[in-house]
Amino acid sequence: MRNHTFIIVSNRLPINVARENGTLVFKPSSGGLATAMSSVGMDQDKMWLGWPGIASDDLTPAEKRRITRELRKYQCAPVFLTQQQVNDYYDGYANATIWPLFHYFQHHAIFNRDQWQAYKQVNQIFQKAVLRYTNPEATIWIHDYHLMLLPRMLKKELHNSSIGFFLHIPFPSYELFRLLPHRADLLKGLLGADLIGFHTYDYARHFSSSVQQVLGYESKMGVVTAGYRAVVTDVFPIGIDYQKFAEALHTPPVKEEMRRLKEHYIGQKLIISVDRLDYSKGIAERLEAFDAFLANHPAYHKKVSLLVIAVPSRTDVDAYRQLRDQIELAVARINGKYATVEWSPISYHFKNLPFEQIVALYAMADVALVTPLRDGMNLVAKEYVASKQQRPGVLILSEMTGAIHELPEAIPVNPHDKPSIAEALARALKLPVAQQKRALLGMQNRISHYSVTRWAHDFMQQLQRASAAAKELRRRTLSGATQQQLFNDYATAHNRLFLLDYDGTLRSYVRSPDAAEARPSPALRRLLARLAADPRNTVCIVSGRDRDTLHTWFGRLPVILIAEHGAWVYRNKQWAKTAASFNEYKHTLWKPLIEYAERTPGATIEEKDFSLVWHYRGVAPELAYVRNTNLKHDLRLLLNGTDIGIYEGNKIIEIKPSSIRKSIKASELIASLQPDFIMCAGDDYTDEDMFSVMPDSAWTIKVGPGASQAKHHINSVDDMITLLNRLA
Ligand code: GDG
């Protein structure tokens, strides 16, 4: 079984298993995701894993075997869950904690420890199921908020797999996300993936911001540096099966349904409202807005009808039961208020309609009222537009949906602002047909191109790219045979040179550069002393630190010190200084730096002989972003035409003469010592400069992930120390 090369994982399978009159029935779903998934990985041995929709307590062992057999015909495999697990994990943590919080319904969110335990347990059950079916190098695509812990659980066991995760719901702002007691676990869980996809840029941005603030991991240009792994985040707005809707309009059942609707709503404008019955969809607020519309526009009485389709959903969750009552009361109240013998303004249906009826409704409706309070994307809006091939119509769309970015020709509304929804309705009903058609055409052009299959292909392509980069990083990670080669080279060499950066290479970064933990530990000093004690070794610490600090820390060891990126060199018990000058600029630069620091809690300025450094590790990330951008702009104006450069390192911006570089001093050392073995290790941009001048034979090592000119990578400071210990 462990041979499938492409695995799809979602909470539910695209085939629903149910017991009807005592016998098991299998019903394939025709949803967009099923279509999308069937269009990718066609040349691969594919398997879709998920819950089949029936609790395992209701099944005999023979029935379970039958389900497994039957589902295999559809390239699916069941993940069996008990009723209790479904209650706690699905109705509980997924739908009563994550769903409300991620949709900004904080007051509906329940924080229950047992449900969290169940969520973890079910993610583990999914992990085991995947491990049973997967090839170790497989591509695995995990869907949605039910399985946020799964990427990490899988990556731990399958280092060489490519794991993609797509979140179908919004990722909330940090202010909401931080309320979750298990926020760090969820983020770490997700970061097991190689690629994490979101519907919109805002969701991706919120995710990176939470990762930064909860875990302290940096992200740049859509790449999160999570320990020694680089995780890509990107935006993939999900599409629909556009052709399916456009073509359905020509089929006899849809045509027949359209004819019936036309007859039924003769002389009336038809407004539709289609959603799962969910508080995030704003159905109750929409009804009140319709009430306001009828109150303000009596001329429309008997001339409009609102058809509400509310598809039953999560009926075991309390908030959903209450909402259903609330909606039904509102419908009754509004109908009671305006209905006449021959006209009822709202027709309400709490059920799932067949596809043909939905398409016919979309095609016939004069207005689609799509006003969720929050929606990851919202496919109904896109489906309505796709079904408008022959007849015009107007889409009123909530600004709080992901879809608004791709459907800007719709009439946008704030779903909380009921009077303005009522006005939008009045506007929509009067909109000239030519204008309706123009708006539809614009939207159709866009969504017909980025269909759900394009979406899936796009995701798969980016996943391949992300995991190829991750594989390349692993290939370059110093281990196994390559590491042995390094040991051999070391053993046979007679004149060895070590060029070692300090912060981020020999010592991990800490909150402030002068914190006690930033100092070298006695063990590190002993290690360097041992390494330097070998007469064949020259050990040189090449740092951006000032000379006093380096002198205090390492002055008594038999090592060479290069301070301030090469401005100072300590050799044979003497400090020598560079010819460059910086003093004249210090005065000019101090004032703006101080002013910025005073307005930026957590920022500090470090003064060195040949540079000034802006440290922002302690600054809130979003504030740091704004301040850094402005600061760089101001500094550039001041330094225009000088040889002073602005350099960005790990949570620092350093201002120094561009003629002072680690590479210059490193090259001089190599020229004077003529070593037959060089190890050059570092972690940031100043070390890249050093790597770039190293001879081909040198062992250049970058500590941590990320692009580098170094030939090899090492995962962490700890691994670097282990390597040096083995050499010493
Ligand atoms: C989640 C996110 C994101 C509805 N009524 C009937 C029916 N439907 C179909 C629609 C549409 C689907 O259900 C609803 O999709 P939405 O996108 O509108 O909303 P969610 O179910 O909440 O979906 C959402 C989506 O995932 C995809 O990533 O867009 O933001 O919340 O396809 O047509 N279908 C039939 N009868 C109905 O009565 N046959």
Tab-separated table of C-alpha atoms in Angstrom, residues 165-468:
chain	number	residue	atom	x	y	z
A	165	PHE	CA	-1.300	22.877	2.488
A	166	PHE	CA	-4.193	25.017	1.308
A	167	LEU	CA	-6.334	27.005	3.722
A	168	HIS	CA	-9.858	27.496	2.329
A	169	ILE	CA	-10.923	29.956	5.020
A	170	PRO	CA	-9.461	33.354	5.985
A	171	PHE	CA	-6.349	33.523	8.115
A	172	PRO	CA	-7.266	36.172	10.703
A	173	SER	CA	-5.218	39.092	11.880
A	174	TYR	CA	-2.789	38.395	14.729
A	175	GLU	CA	-5.082	40.227	17.158
A	176	LEU	CA	-7.643	37.437	16.701
A	177	PHE	CA	-5.249	34.567	16.204
A	178	ARG	CA	-3.378	35.308	19.439
A	179	LEU	CA	-6.536	34.444	21.413
A	180	LEU	CA	-6.075	30.744	20.612
A	181	PRO	CA	-4.459	28.892	23.504
A	182	HIS	CA	-2.751	26.510	21.068
A	183	ARG	CA	-1.680	29.095	18.525
A	184	ALA	CA	1.991	28.053	18.512
A	185	ASP	CA	1.154	24.376	17.904
A	186	LEU	CA	-1.094	25.264	14.985
A	187	LEU	CA	1.543	27.454	13.353
A	188	LYS	CA	4.279	24.882	13.863
A	189	GLY	CA	1.929	22.260	12.457
A	190	LEU	CA	1.363	24.268	9.290
A	191	LEU	CA	5.053	25.062	8.901
A	192	GLY	CA	5.730	21.372	8.317
A	193	ALA	CA	4.535	22.045	4.762
A	194	ASP	CA	6.845	23.149	1.952
A	195	LEU	CA	4.135	25.397	0.525
A	196	ILE	CA	1.176	27.032	2.304
A	197	GLY	CA	-1.499	28.517	0.053
A	198	PHE	CA	-4.113	31.169	0.842
A	199	HIS	CA	-6.942	32.734	-1.162
A	200	THR	CA	-5.764	36.333	-0.770
A	201	TYR	CA	-2.673	38.329	-0.023
A	202	ASP	CA	-4.205	39.622	3.217
A	203	TYR	CA	-4.559	36.104	4.630
A	204	ALA	CA	-0.952	35.294	3.694
A	205	ARG	CA	0.191	38.538	5.296
A	206	HIS	CA	-1.738	37.796	8.495
A	207	PHE	CA	-0.188	34.346	8.627
A	208	SER	CA	3.373	35.655	8.271
A	209	SER	CA	2.696	38.273	10.891
A	210	SER	CA	1.403	35.668	13.369
A	211	VAL	CA	4.367	33.422	12.651
A	212	GLN	CA	6.672	36.319	13.333
A	213	GLN	CA	4.964	37.365	16.539
A	214	VAL	CA	4.206	33.931	17.983
A	215	LEU	CA	7.276	31.975	16.908
A	216	GLY	CA	9.736	34.766	16.127
A	217	TYR	CA	10.372	33.394	12.620
A	218	GLU	CA	11.245	35.941	9.956
A	219	SER	CA	9.596	35.962	6.580
A	220	LYS	CA	10.768	37.706	3.473
A	221	MET	CA	9.226	37.738	0.005
A	222	GLY	CA	6.850	34.938	0.891
A	223	VAL	CA	9.456	32.665	2.442
A	224	VAL	CA	9.350	31.882	6.152
A	225	THR	CA	12.612	30.798	7.708
A	226	ALA	CA	11.399	28.162	10.147
A	227	GLY	CA	14.480	26.911	11.964
A	228	TYR	CA	16.567	25.261	9.281
A	229	ARG	CA	13.704	24.970	6.787
A	230	ALA	CA	12.405	27.496	4.315
A	231	VAL	CA	8.612	27.423	3.910
A	232	VAL	CA	6.975	29.177	0.975
A	233	THR	CA	3.659	31.013	1.378
A	234	ASP	CA	1.723	32.105	-1.674
A	235	VAL	CA	-1.666	33.269	-2.923
A	236	PHE	CA	-3.957	31.074	-5.031
A	237	PRO	CA	-7.513	32.431	-5.302
A	238	ILE	CA	-9.630	29.348	-5.882
A	239	GLY	CA	-11.758	29.360	-9.027
A	240	ILE	CA	-14.802	27.423	-10.180
A	241	ASP	CA	-15.454	24.883	-12.903
A	242	TYR	CA	-16.527	27.712	-15.216
A	243	GLN	CA	-17.380	25.586	-18.259
A	244	LYS	CA	-19.582	23.305	-16.208
A	245	PHE	CA	-21.854	26.235	-15.319
A	246	ALA	CA	-21.752	27.892	-18.748
A	247	GLU	CA	-22.487	24.627	-20.531
A	248	ALA	CA	-25.194	23.460	-18.135
A	249	LEU	CA	-27.372	26.310	-19.408
A	250	HIS	CA	-27.871	24.395	-22.668
A	251	THR	CA	-28.964	21.133	-21.058
A	252	PRO	CA	-32.660	20.160	-21.075
A	253	PRO	CA	-33.105	19.866	-17.285
A	254	VAL	CA	-31.663	23.353	-16.685
A	255	LYS	CA	-33.696	24.849	-19.530
A	256	GLU	CA	-36.839	23.232	-18.155
A	257	GLU	CA	-36.108	24.592	-14.687
A	258	MET	CA	-35.496	28.074	-16.117
A	259	ARG	CA	-38.831	27.941	-17.912
A	260	ARG	CA	-40.574	27.032	-14.656
A	261	LEU	CA	-38.915	29.847	-12.747
A	262	LYS	CA	-39.805	32.342	-15.487
A	263	GLU	CA	-43.425	31.327	-15.277
A	264	HIS	CA	-43.480	31.398	-11.507
A	265	TYR	CA	-41.872	34.830	-11.116
A	266	ILE	CA	-43.738	36.476	-13.955
A	267	GLY	CA	-43.884	40.274	-13.517
A	268	GLN	CA	-41.423	40.118	-10.628
A	269	LYS	CA	-37.727	40.724	-10.172
A	270	LEU	CA	-35.993	37.736	-8.647
A	271	ILE	CA	-33.295	38.238	-6.003
A	272	ILE	CA	-31.404	35.180	-4.796
A	273	SER	CA	-29.500	34.333	-1.677
A	274	VAL	CA	-27.611	30.994	-1.715
A	275	ASP	CA	-25.334	29.752	1.060
A	276	ARG	CA	-24.670	27.082	3.590
A	277	LEU	CA	-26.590	28.075	6.708
A	278	ASP	CA	-23.664	29.629	8.542
A	279	TYR	CA	-23.364	32.764	10.687
A	280	SER	CA	-20.346	33.847	8.640
A	281	LYS	CA	-22.568	34.201	5.578
A	282	GLY	CA	-24.587	37.104	7.012
A	283	ILE	CA	-28.002	35.639	6.132
A	284	ALA	CA	-29.823	37.160	9.100
A	285	GLU	CA	-28.310	40.601	8.397
A	286	ARG	CA	-29.224	40.217	4.712
A	287	LEU	CA	-32.862	39.581	5.655
A	288	GLU	CA	-32.924	42.714	7.764
A	289	ALA	CA	-31.432	44.694	4.893
A	290	PHE	CA	-34.179	43.341	2.648
A	291	ASP	CA	-36.703	44.425	5.249
A	292	ALA	CA	-35.203	47.936	5.134
A	293	PHE	CA	-35.381	47.881	1.333
A	294	LEU	CA	-39.078	46.980	1.374
A	295	ALA	CA	-39.747	49.624	3.996
A	296	ASN	CA	-37.971	52.338	1.987
A	297	HIS	CA	-39.227	51.295	-1.449
A	298	PRO	CA	-42.924	50.467	-1.288
A	299	ALA	CA	-43.095	50.759	-5.089
A	300	TYR	CA	-41.310	47.419	-5.248
A	301	HIS	CA	-43.929	45.604	-3.182
A	302	LYS	CA	-45.336	42.709	-5.237
A	303	LYS	CA	-42.600	43.390	-7.820
A	304	VAL	CA	-39.682	41.615	-6.131
A	305	SER	CA	-39.128	38.251	-4.542
A	306	LEU	CA	-36.204	37.143	-2.438
A	307	LEU	CA	-35.504	33.441	-2.759
A	308	VAL	CA	-33.362	32.194	0.123
A	309	ILE	CA	-31.611	28.839	-0.193
A	310	ALA	CA	-29.953	27.887	3.093
A	311	VAL	CA	-28.154	24.579	2.829
A	312	PRO	CA	-28.170	22.585	6.103
A	313	SER	CA	-24.721	22.619	7.629
A	314	ARG	CA	-23.074	21.564	10.951
A	315	THR	CA	-26.499	21.014	12.434
A	316	ASP	CA	-24.935	19.478	15.557
A	317	VAL	CA	-23.197	22.718	16.538
A	318	ASP	CA	-25.244	24.923	18.897
A	319	ALA	CA	-24.537	28.230	17.180
A	320	TYR	CA	-25.922	26.800	13.916
A	321	ARG	CA	-29.155	25.599	15.523
A	322	GLN	CA	-29.724	28.997	17.078
A	323	LEU	CA	-28.996	30.719	13.792
A	324	ARG	CA	-31.523	28.564	11.987
A	325	ASP	CA	-34.228	29.612	14.455
A	326	GLN	CA	-33.189	33.232	14.142
A	327	ILE	CA	-33.396	33.150	10.335
A	328	GLU	CA	-36.717	31.368	10.276
A	329	LEU	CA	-38.174	33.895	12.703
A	330	ALA	CA	-36.890	36.786	10.594
A	331	VAL	CA	-38.416	35.300	7.430
A	332	ALA	CA	-41.750	34.855	9.186
A	333	ARG	CA	-41.621	38.358	10.624
A	334	ILE	CA	-40.816	40.061	7.303
A	335	ASN	CA	-43.350	38.003	5.370
A	336	GLY	CA	-45.909	38.754	8.061
A	337	LYS	CA	-45.183	42.447	7.725
A	338	TYR	CA	-45.485	42.792	3.939
A	339	ALA	CA	-47.217	39.735	2.484
A	340	THR	CA	-50.517	40.030	0.692
A	341	VAL	CA	-52.861	37.289	-0.410
A	342	GLU	CA	-51.087	36.906	-3.740
A	343	TRP	CA	-47.492	37.874	-2.760
A	344	SER	CA	-44.975	36.842	-0.177
A	345	PRO	CA	-41.676	38.743	-0.382
A	346	ILE	CA	-39.420	35.931	0.872
A	347	SER	CA	-39.430	32.307	-0.125
A	348	TYR	CA	-37.178	30.321	2.208
A	349	HIS	CA	-35.777	26.797	1.641
A	350	PHE	CA	-33.653	24.983	4.197
A	351	LYS	CA	-32.309	22.309	1.884
A	352	ASN	CA	-29.732	21.328	-0.679
A	353	LEU	CA	-30.998	21.767	-4.240
A	354	PRO	CA	-29.824	19.664	-7.170
A	355	PHE	CA	-27.137	21.267	-9.338
A	356	GLU	CA	-29.560	21.866	-12.234
A	357	GLN	CA	-31.889	23.908	-10.038
A	358	ILE	CA	-29.050	25.983	-8.636
A	359	VAL	CA	-27.751	26.820	-12.127
A	360	ALA	CA	-31.244	27.703	-13.333
A	361	LEU	CA	-31.695	29.982	-10.334
A	362	TYR	CA	-28.398	31.725	-11.020
A	363	ALA	CA	-29.356	32.123	-14.678
A	364	MET	CA	-32.796	33.565	-13.966
A	365	ALA	CA	-32.025	35.793	-10.975
A	366	ASP	CA	-31.961	39.531	-11.638
A	367	VAL	CA	-29.817	40.101	-8.581
A	368	ALA	CA	-27.580	37.866	-6.498
A	369	LEU	CA	-27.276	39.162	-2.973
A	370	VAL	CA	-23.998	37.768	-1.638
A	371	THR	CA	-23.262	39.480	1.659
A	372	PRO	CA	-21.146	37.300	3.974
A	373	LEU	CA	-19.752	38.975	7.065
A	374	ARG	CA	-16.549	37.025	6.299
A	375	ASP	CA	-15.787	34.516	3.610
A	376	GLY	CA	-12.470	32.962	2.620
A	377	MET	CA	-13.390	33.226	-1.040
A	378	ASN	CA	-17.140	32.665	-1.828
A	379	LEU	CA	-17.827	30.527	-4.835
A	380	VAL	CA	-21.523	31.379	-5.135
A	381	ALA	CA	-20.593	34.841	-6.466
A	382	LYS	CA	-18.350	33.338	-9.133
A	383	GLU	CA	-20.915	30.685	-10.074
A	384	TYR	CA	-23.605	33.344	-10.491
A	385	VAL	CA	-21.355	35.286	-12.872
A	386	ALA	CA	-20.524	32.128	-14.852
A	387	SER	CA	-24.220	31.270	-15.238
A	388	LYS	CA	-25.027	34.683	-16.742
A	389	GLN	CA	-24.308	33.759	-20.345
A	390	GLN	CA	-27.653	34.696	-21.892
A	391	ARG	CA	-29.503	36.857	-19.410
A	392	PRO	CA	-28.119	39.908	-17.608
A	393	GLY	CA	-28.048	40.283	-13.847
A	394	VAL	CA	-26.350	42.177	-11.062
A	395	LEU	CA	-24.026	40.851	-8.399
A	396	ILE	CA	-24.045	42.600	-5.031
A	397	LEU	CA	-20.967	41.410	-3.196
A	398	SER	CA	-19.676	41.842	0.330
A	399	GLU	CA	-16.329	43.559	0.746
A	400	MET	CA	-15.490	40.909	3.347
A	401	THR	CA	-15.199	38.065	0.833
A	402	GLY	CA	-11.989	36.902	-0.788
A	403	ALA	CA	-13.847	37.015	-4.118
A	404	ILE	CA	-14.196	40.816	-4.077
A	405	HIS	CA	-10.623	41.175	-5.373
A	406	GLU	CA	-11.441	39.300	-8.560
A	407	LEU	CA	-14.958	40.692	-8.994
A	408	PRO	CA	-14.487	44.443	-8.682
A	409	GLU	CA	-17.289	45.103	-11.215
A	410	ALA	CA	-19.852	43.858	-8.685
A	411	ILE	CA	-21.676	46.386	-6.488
A	412	PRO	CA	-19.597	46.245	-3.313
A	413	VAL	CA	-21.309	46.464	0.065
A	414	ASN	CA	-20.298	46.504	3.682
A	415	PRO	CA	-22.344	43.551	5.016
A	416	HIS	CA	-22.807	45.232	8.393
A	417	ASP	CA	-24.294	48.354	6.860
A	418	LYS	CA	-27.913	47.301	6.276
A	419	PRO	CA	-29.177	50.633	4.896
A	420	SER	CA	-26.439	50.619	2.280
A	421	ILE	CA	-27.302	47.039	1.259
A	422	ALA	CA	-30.899	48.203	0.837
A	423	GLU	CA	-29.668	51.079	-1.361
A	424	ALA	CA	-27.441	48.750	-3.363
A	425	LEU	CA	-30.499	46.588	-4.036
A	426	ALA	CA	-32.462	49.581	-5.281
A	427	ARG	CA	-29.533	50.531	-7.507
A	428	ALA	CA	-29.135	46.997	-8.830
A	429	LEU	CA	-32.810	46.742	-9.756
A	430	LYS	CA	-32.553	49.922	-11.832
A	431	LEU	CA	-29.155	49.294	-13.430
A	432	PRO	CA	-29.359	49.604	-17.249
A	433	VAL	CA	-28.930	46.288	-19.056
A	434	ALA	CA	-25.917	47.515	-21.043
A	435	GLN	CA	-24.130	48.311	-17.796
A	436	GLN	CA	-25.052	44.933	-16.312
A	437	LYS	CA	-23.627	43.169	-19.359
A	438	ARG	CA	-20.433	45.186	-19.318
A	439	ALA	CA	-19.816	44.371	-15.662
A	440	LEU	CA	-20.560	40.670	-16.201
A	441	LEU	CA	-18.231	40.473	-19.187
A	442	GLY	CA	-15.334	41.923	-17.212
A	443	MET	CA	-15.852	39.414	-14.415
A	444	GLN	CA	-16.430	36.497	-16.786
A	445	ASN	CA	-13.169	37.184	-18.610
A	446	ARG	CA	-11.270	36.991	-15.387
A	447	ILE	CA	-12.857	33.972	-13.732
A	448	SER	CA	-13.123	31.886	-16.896
A	449	HIS	CA	-9.336	31.967	-17.158
A	450	TYR	CA	-8.397	31.201	-13.590
A	451	SER	CA	-10.679	28.186	-13.235
A	452	VAL	CA	-10.508	25.669	-10.420
A	453	THR	CA	-8.333	23.364	-12.537
A	454	ARG	CA	-5.905	26.225	-13.275
A	455	TRP	CA	-5.865	26.921	-9.540
A	456	ALA	CA	-4.963	23.322	-8.753
A	457	HIS	CA	-2.272	23.193	-11.451
A	458	ASP	CA	-0.823	26.467	-10.294
A	459	PHE	CA	-0.640	25.207	-6.708
A	460	MET	CA	1.003	21.955	-7.797
A	461	GLN	CA	3.562	23.820	-9.885
A	462	GLN	CA	4.511	26.103	-7.008
A	463	LEU	CA	4.657	23.107	-4.696
A	464	GLN	CA	7.114	21.422	-7.026
A	465	ARG	CA	9.200	24.583	-7.093
A	466	ALA	CA	9.136	24.979	-3.307
A	467	SER	CA	10.072	21.389	-2.671
A	468	ALA	CA	12.800	21.445	-5.319
